[in-house]
Amino acid sequence: MTNGAGDDDDGDSAHANMPLLLGSVNAPGGSGDSEDDDDHNGSVIVGGVDSAGAAGDRRRRAVRQRRPWYRRLSSSTGGEAKAPRFLDRRGLFKQSRGSFNMRRIIPRAAVASLHMRDWFHTLLTMSSLKIGLVLLVIYVSAVLLWAGLYHLISEPCDLQLHTFEDAFMLSIETLTTIGYGVPSPYFNGCLAGPFVVLSQSAAGLFIDALCIGLIFARISRGNRRSFTIVFSNNAIIRQIGNNWYFLFQVCDLKKYALVEAHVRMYAIRHRTVSSGGRAVPRSSGPARTISSSSSPPLDPTHVWFQSHAMRLTHPNDELGGMLLLSLPDQVLHRIDAWSPLMPTPHDGSEHDPSTSFQFPEPLMRVVDVENGGREPKSKRAPAVTTKEQIIEKFKRDNIEVLCLVEGIDAATSYTVQARHSYTIDDVVFEQQFAPCVQQDATGECVLDLSRFHDLLPLCEDDTAEDQVSSVL
């Protein structure tokens, strides 16, 4: 259920060298407009845009602008261009419906044969309306095809089908097996008659199997199960001891939770590439608007929507990041030198000590250069990270933290993936989640999900051990 590398399919050199602007200004359209099509995939625009598609582009833009999570690139504080969310937050109970704000530009010739080879899943991922229309076209086409065959063999087989309407009715009766009568049940000794009936009966079985399979797979698909995996509305950044932590909580609403549930986190950010080829954080600039009617212009100075994996402290990702979703479980990420949320380090050195030196300094080892000096203490990362530095990092890089919870549904054995995201607008500092689990008079565990999104201020008298025990 996760999206694969197929998002980067390119057909020519121009597309091959162009970074995909994932969700720059466009929301999923087309089949994503219906409720049944929210299957964790964005829309796919195949081929280029010509004059015939101008009206459709205007309609799609109008639909996107009516959506609450759509925001055009506009200048924020300091004139910085701010992109919309990469993952929507328009579900019930303050959840995400799992739809990526993404527009794919894929040449038609590059993907047509691939879709034909995987025709079943291509049909399965369409909207329910499109699936119904495709099945209707297949059914009517089969009736018309065999109606023509019956009309063709009517005279030699003595079927007495004087008009095409008579042949059409006979084709419907045969395909639906509702029973009918003909002047001669043995087709007056005609060999073509039984073979035509047999071929239509076999085709009817195939069409019925296809309809039942698509409808069953559509109803029982695993992404609907992900709607009952709930994430906290806010993420918390708080200091425990000398370290800062990013944390949120997640729980399963179902009585029978996912089996082998585990969690992963990614940071999506944007960067500007300097003339020397080194990536630096994206700086503020004038407001920009990108037209959705054509491919975005190639901008070699920006790296958009770059993903970075985030290590987990709890549950320990070295142990698989396993979760027990029957109870609210808090997920912690430590903001350290290896974290993409760490404020940008400052390097005061103006030369490379591993290749040149300034008197009386000798040459340094490469490992010491990477550490910022010969001392054990690194000079590249800030010694103390402050709340203001973290907020500045989030805003400067437009960071959005994606949280993915995966597991196996015990009832259907389908793999389920629930998605959620947090931006700086969803983050609170120095708070804690209200306890959702209590014990009644009989000692039974009571889970109150009405408090799931509630936050409480930290107690100033808590020791470091108390702070750790409150989240682990």
PDB file of C-alpha atoms in Angstrom, residues 281-401:
ATOM      1  CA  PRO A 281      18.527  25.659   3.759  1.00  0.00           C
ATOM      2  CA  ARG A 282      15.967  27.449   1.630  1.00  0.00           C
ATOM      3  CA  SER A 283      16.023  31.174   2.239  1.00  0.00           C
ATOM      4  CA  SER A 284      13.141  33.599   2.027  1.00  0.00           C
ATOM      5  CA  GLY A 285      12.270  35.223  -1.265  1.00  0.00           C
ATOM      6  CA  PRO A 286       9.501  36.985  -3.123  1.00  0.00           C
ATOM      7  CA  ALA A 287       6.087  35.423  -3.493  1.00  0.00           C
ATOM      8  CA  ARG A 288       5.789  33.095  -6.491  1.00  0.00           C
ATOM      9  CA  THR A 289       2.863  31.517  -8.275  1.00  0.00           C
ATOM     10  CA  ILE A 290       3.231  28.430 -10.441  1.00  0.00           C
ATOM     11  CA  SER A 291       0.647  27.677 -13.106  1.00  0.00           C
ATOM     12  CA  SER A 292      -0.924  24.251 -12.844  1.00  0.00           C
ATOM     13  CA  SER A 293      -1.722  24.063 -16.554  1.00  0.00           C
ATOM     14  CA  SER A 294       1.791  23.067 -17.602  1.00  0.00           C
ATOM     15  CA  SER A 295       4.998  21.553 -16.313  1.00  0.00           C
ATOM     16  CA  PRO A 296       6.745  23.748 -13.713  1.00  0.00           C
ATOM     17  CA  PRO A 297       9.896  25.453 -15.012  1.00  0.00           C
ATOM     18  CA  LEU A 298      13.205  23.798 -14.232  1.00  0.00           C
ATOM     19  CA  ASP A 299      14.757  25.456 -11.185  1.00  0.00           C
ATOM     20  CA  PRO A 300      18.236  24.026 -10.480  1.00  0.00           C
ATOM     21  CA  THR A 301      18.654  26.231  -7.396  1.00  0.00           C
ATOM     22  CA  HIS A 302      15.930  24.488  -5.384  1.00  0.00           C
ATOM     23  CA  VAL A 303      15.514  20.941  -4.105  1.00  0.00           C
ATOM     24  CA  TRP A 304      11.843  20.461  -3.333  1.00  0.00           C
ATOM     25  CA  PHE A 305      10.149  17.936  -1.049  1.00  0.00           C
ATOM     26  CA  GLN A 306      13.296  16.106  -0.032  1.00  0.00           C
ATOM     27  CA  SER A 307      12.606  13.250   2.396  1.00  0.00           C
ATOM     28  CA  HIS A 308      14.828  12.358   5.361  1.00  0.00           C
ATOM     29  CA  ALA A 309      14.330   9.304   7.574  1.00  0.00           C
ATOM     30  CA  MET A 310      14.025  10.053  11.290  1.00  0.00           C
ATOM     31  CA  ARG A 311      15.478   7.739  13.946  1.00  0.00           C
ATOM     32  CA  LEU A 312      13.121   6.711  16.745  1.00  0.00           C
ATOM     33  CA  THR A 313      13.981   6.589  20.418  1.00  0.00           C
ATOM     34  CA  HIS A 314      10.669   4.986  21.408  1.00  0.00           C
ATOM     35  CA  PRO A 315       9.730   2.548  20.119  1.00  0.00           C
ATOM     36  CA  ASN A 316      13.321   1.714  19.320  1.00  0.00           C
ATOM     37  CA  ASP A 317      13.660   1.482  15.544  1.00  0.00           C
ATOM     38  CA  GLU A 318      16.609  -0.882  15.972  1.00  0.00           C
ATOM     39  CA  LEU A 319      14.040  -3.341  17.368  1.00  0.00           C
ATOM     40  CA  GLY A 320      11.644  -2.720  14.495  1.00  0.00           C
ATOM     41  CA  GLY A 321       9.719   0.235  15.938  1.00  0.00           C
ATOM     42  CA  MET A 322       6.978  -2.109  17.165  1.00  0.00           C
ATOM     43  CA  LEU A 323       3.770  -0.663  18.648  1.00  0.00           C
ATOM     44  CA  LEU A 324       1.005  -1.979  20.895  1.00  0.00           C
ATOM     45  CA  LEU A 325      -1.941  -0.065  19.460  1.00  0.00           C
ATOM     46  CA  SER A 326      -4.500  -1.425  21.903  1.00  0.00           C
ATOM     47  CA  LEU A 327      -3.294   1.375  24.204  1.00  0.00           C
ATOM     48  CA  PRO A 328      -2.230   4.926  23.255  1.00  0.00           C
ATOM     49  CA  ASP A 329       1.466   4.695  22.451  1.00  0.00           C
ATOM     50  CA  GLN A 330       3.764   7.704  22.328  1.00  0.00           C
ATOM     51  CA  VAL A 331       6.385   7.864  19.579  1.00  0.00           C
ATOM     52  CA  LEU A 332       9.580   9.796  20.358  1.00  0.00           C
ATOM     53  CA  HIS A 333      12.271  11.193  18.079  1.00  0.00           C
ATOM     54  CA  ARG A 334      15.334  12.797  19.641  1.00  0.00           C
ATOM     55  CA  ILE A 335      16.460  16.026  17.996  1.00  0.00           C
ATOM     56  CA  ASP A 336      20.209  15.524  17.862  1.00  0.00           C
ATOM     57  CA  ALA A 337      23.040  16.010  15.382  1.00  0.00           C
ATOM     58  CA  TRP A 338      21.631  13.218  13.139  1.00  0.00           C
ATOM     59  CA  SER A 339      18.096  14.573  13.162  1.00  0.00           C
ATOM     60  CA  PRO A 340      16.721  16.527  10.157  1.00  0.00           C
ATOM     61  CA  LEU A 341      14.968  18.755  12.709  1.00  0.00           C
ATOM     62  CA  MET A 342      18.278  19.872  14.229  1.00  0.00           C
ATOM     63  CA  PRO A 343      18.971  23.574  13.652  1.00  0.00           C
ATOM     64  CA  THR A 344      21.563  24.222  10.977  1.00  0.00           C
ATOM     65  CA  PRO A 345      25.104  23.986  12.416  1.00  0.00           C
ATOM     66  CA  HIS A 346      27.497  26.874  12.077  1.00  0.00           C
ATOM     67  CA  ASP A 347      31.001  26.364  10.716  1.00  0.00           C
ATOM     68  CA  GLY A 348      33.398  29.216  11.379  1.00  0.00           C
ATOM     69  CA  SER A 349      36.283  27.689   9.421  1.00  0.00           C
ATOM     70  CA  GLU A 350      37.078  29.414   6.092  1.00  0.00           C
ATOM     71  CA  HIS A 351      39.539  26.800   4.827  1.00  0.00           C
ATOM     72  CA  ASP A 352      39.828  23.016   4.650  1.00  0.00           C
ATOM     73  CA  PRO A 353      42.333  21.936   7.327  1.00  0.00           C
ATOM     74  CA  SER A 354      42.679  18.475   5.759  1.00  0.00           C
ATOM     75  CA  THR A 355      44.265  19.874   2.567  1.00  0.00           C
ATOM     76  CA  SER A 356      45.752  23.179   3.714  1.00  0.00           C
ATOM     77  CA  PHE A 357      46.758  24.767   6.974  1.00  0.00           C
ATOM     78  CA  GLN A 358      47.315  28.152   8.493  1.00  0.00           C
ATOM     79  CA  PHE A 359      50.490  28.744  10.490  1.00  0.00           C
ATOM     80  CA  PRO A 360      51.117  27.324  13.000  1.00  0.00           C
ATOM     81  CA  GLU A 361      48.269  24.812  12.602  1.00  0.00           C
ATOM     82  CA  PRO A 362      49.273  21.364  11.181  1.00  0.00           C
ATOM     83  CA  LEU A 363      47.155  19.299   8.807  1.00  0.00           C
ATOM     84  CA  MET A 364      44.123  17.622  10.371  1.00  0.00           C
ATOM     85  CA  ARG A 365      42.594  14.219   9.813  1.00  0.00           C
ATOM     86  CA  VAL A 366      39.437  14.112   7.717  1.00  0.00           C
ATOM     87  CA  VAL A 367      37.498  12.726  10.689  1.00  0.00           C
ATOM     88  CA  ASP A 368      38.603  15.719  12.767  1.00  0.00           C
ATOM     89  CA  VAL A 369      37.511  18.039   9.965  1.00  0.00           C
ATOM     90  CA  GLU A 370      34.068  16.454   9.934  1.00  0.00           C
ATOM     91  CA  ASN A 371      33.907  16.834  13.720  1.00  0.00           C
ATOM     92  CA  GLY A 372      34.960  20.478  13.507  1.00  0.00           C
ATOM     93  CA  GLY A 373      38.201  20.137  15.460  1.00  0.00           C
ATOM     94  CA  ARG A 374      40.517  17.824  17.339  1.00  0.00           C
ATOM     95  CA  GLU A 375      38.559  18.181  20.543  1.00  0.00           C
ATOM     96  CA  PRO A 376      35.924  15.524  21.330  1.00  0.00           C
ATOM     97  CA  LYS A 377      33.250  18.223  21.283  1.00  0.00           C
ATOM     98  CA  SER A 378      31.844  18.954  17.842  1.00  0.00           C
ATOM     99  CA  LYS A 379      31.971  22.542  16.656  1.00  0.00           C
ATOM    100  CA  ARG A 380      29.512  22.014  13.831  1.00  0.00           C
ATOM    101  CA  ALA A 381      26.368  21.313  15.824  1.00  0.00           C
ATOM    102  CA  PRO A 382      25.121  23.928  18.311  1.00  0.00           C
ATOM    103  CA  ALA A 383      26.094  23.045  21.856  1.00  0.00           C
ATOM    104  CA  VAL A 384      22.628  23.998  23.131  1.00  0.00           C
ATOM    105  CA  THR A 385      19.494  23.916  20.986  1.00  0.00           C
ATOM    106  CA  THR A 386      16.806  26.419  21.898  1.00  0.00           C
ATOM    107  CA  LYS A 387      13.104  26.530  21.181  1.00  0.00           C
ATOM    108  CA  GLU A 388      13.567  29.547  18.924  1.00  0.00           C
ATOM    109  CA  GLN A 389      16.200  27.732  16.842  1.00  0.00           C
ATOM    110  CA  ILE A 390      13.884  24.754  16.306  1.00  0.00           C
ATOM    111  CA  ILE A 391      10.994  27.003  15.264  1.00  0.00           C
ATOM    112  CA  GLU A 392      13.268  28.873  12.871  1.00  0.00           C
ATOM    113  CA  LYS A 393      14.446  25.556  11.388  1.00  0.00           C
ATOM    114  CA  PHE A 394      10.849  24.389  10.809  1.00  0.00           C
ATOM    115  CA  LYS A 395       9.822  27.659   9.157  1.00  0.00           C
ATOM    116  CA  ARG A 396      12.955  28.152   7.062  1.00  0.00           C
ATOM    117  CA  ASP A 397      12.872  24.651   5.553  1.00  0.00           C
ATOM    118  CA  ASN A 398       9.045  24.346   5.545  1.00  0.00           C
ATOM    119  CA  ILE A 399       9.431  21.021   7.376  1.00  0.00           C
ATOM    120  CA  GLU A 400       6.514  18.610   7.454  1.00  0.00           C
ATOM    121  CA  VAL A 401       6.914  15.442   9.533  1.00  0.00           C
TER     122      VAL A 401
END
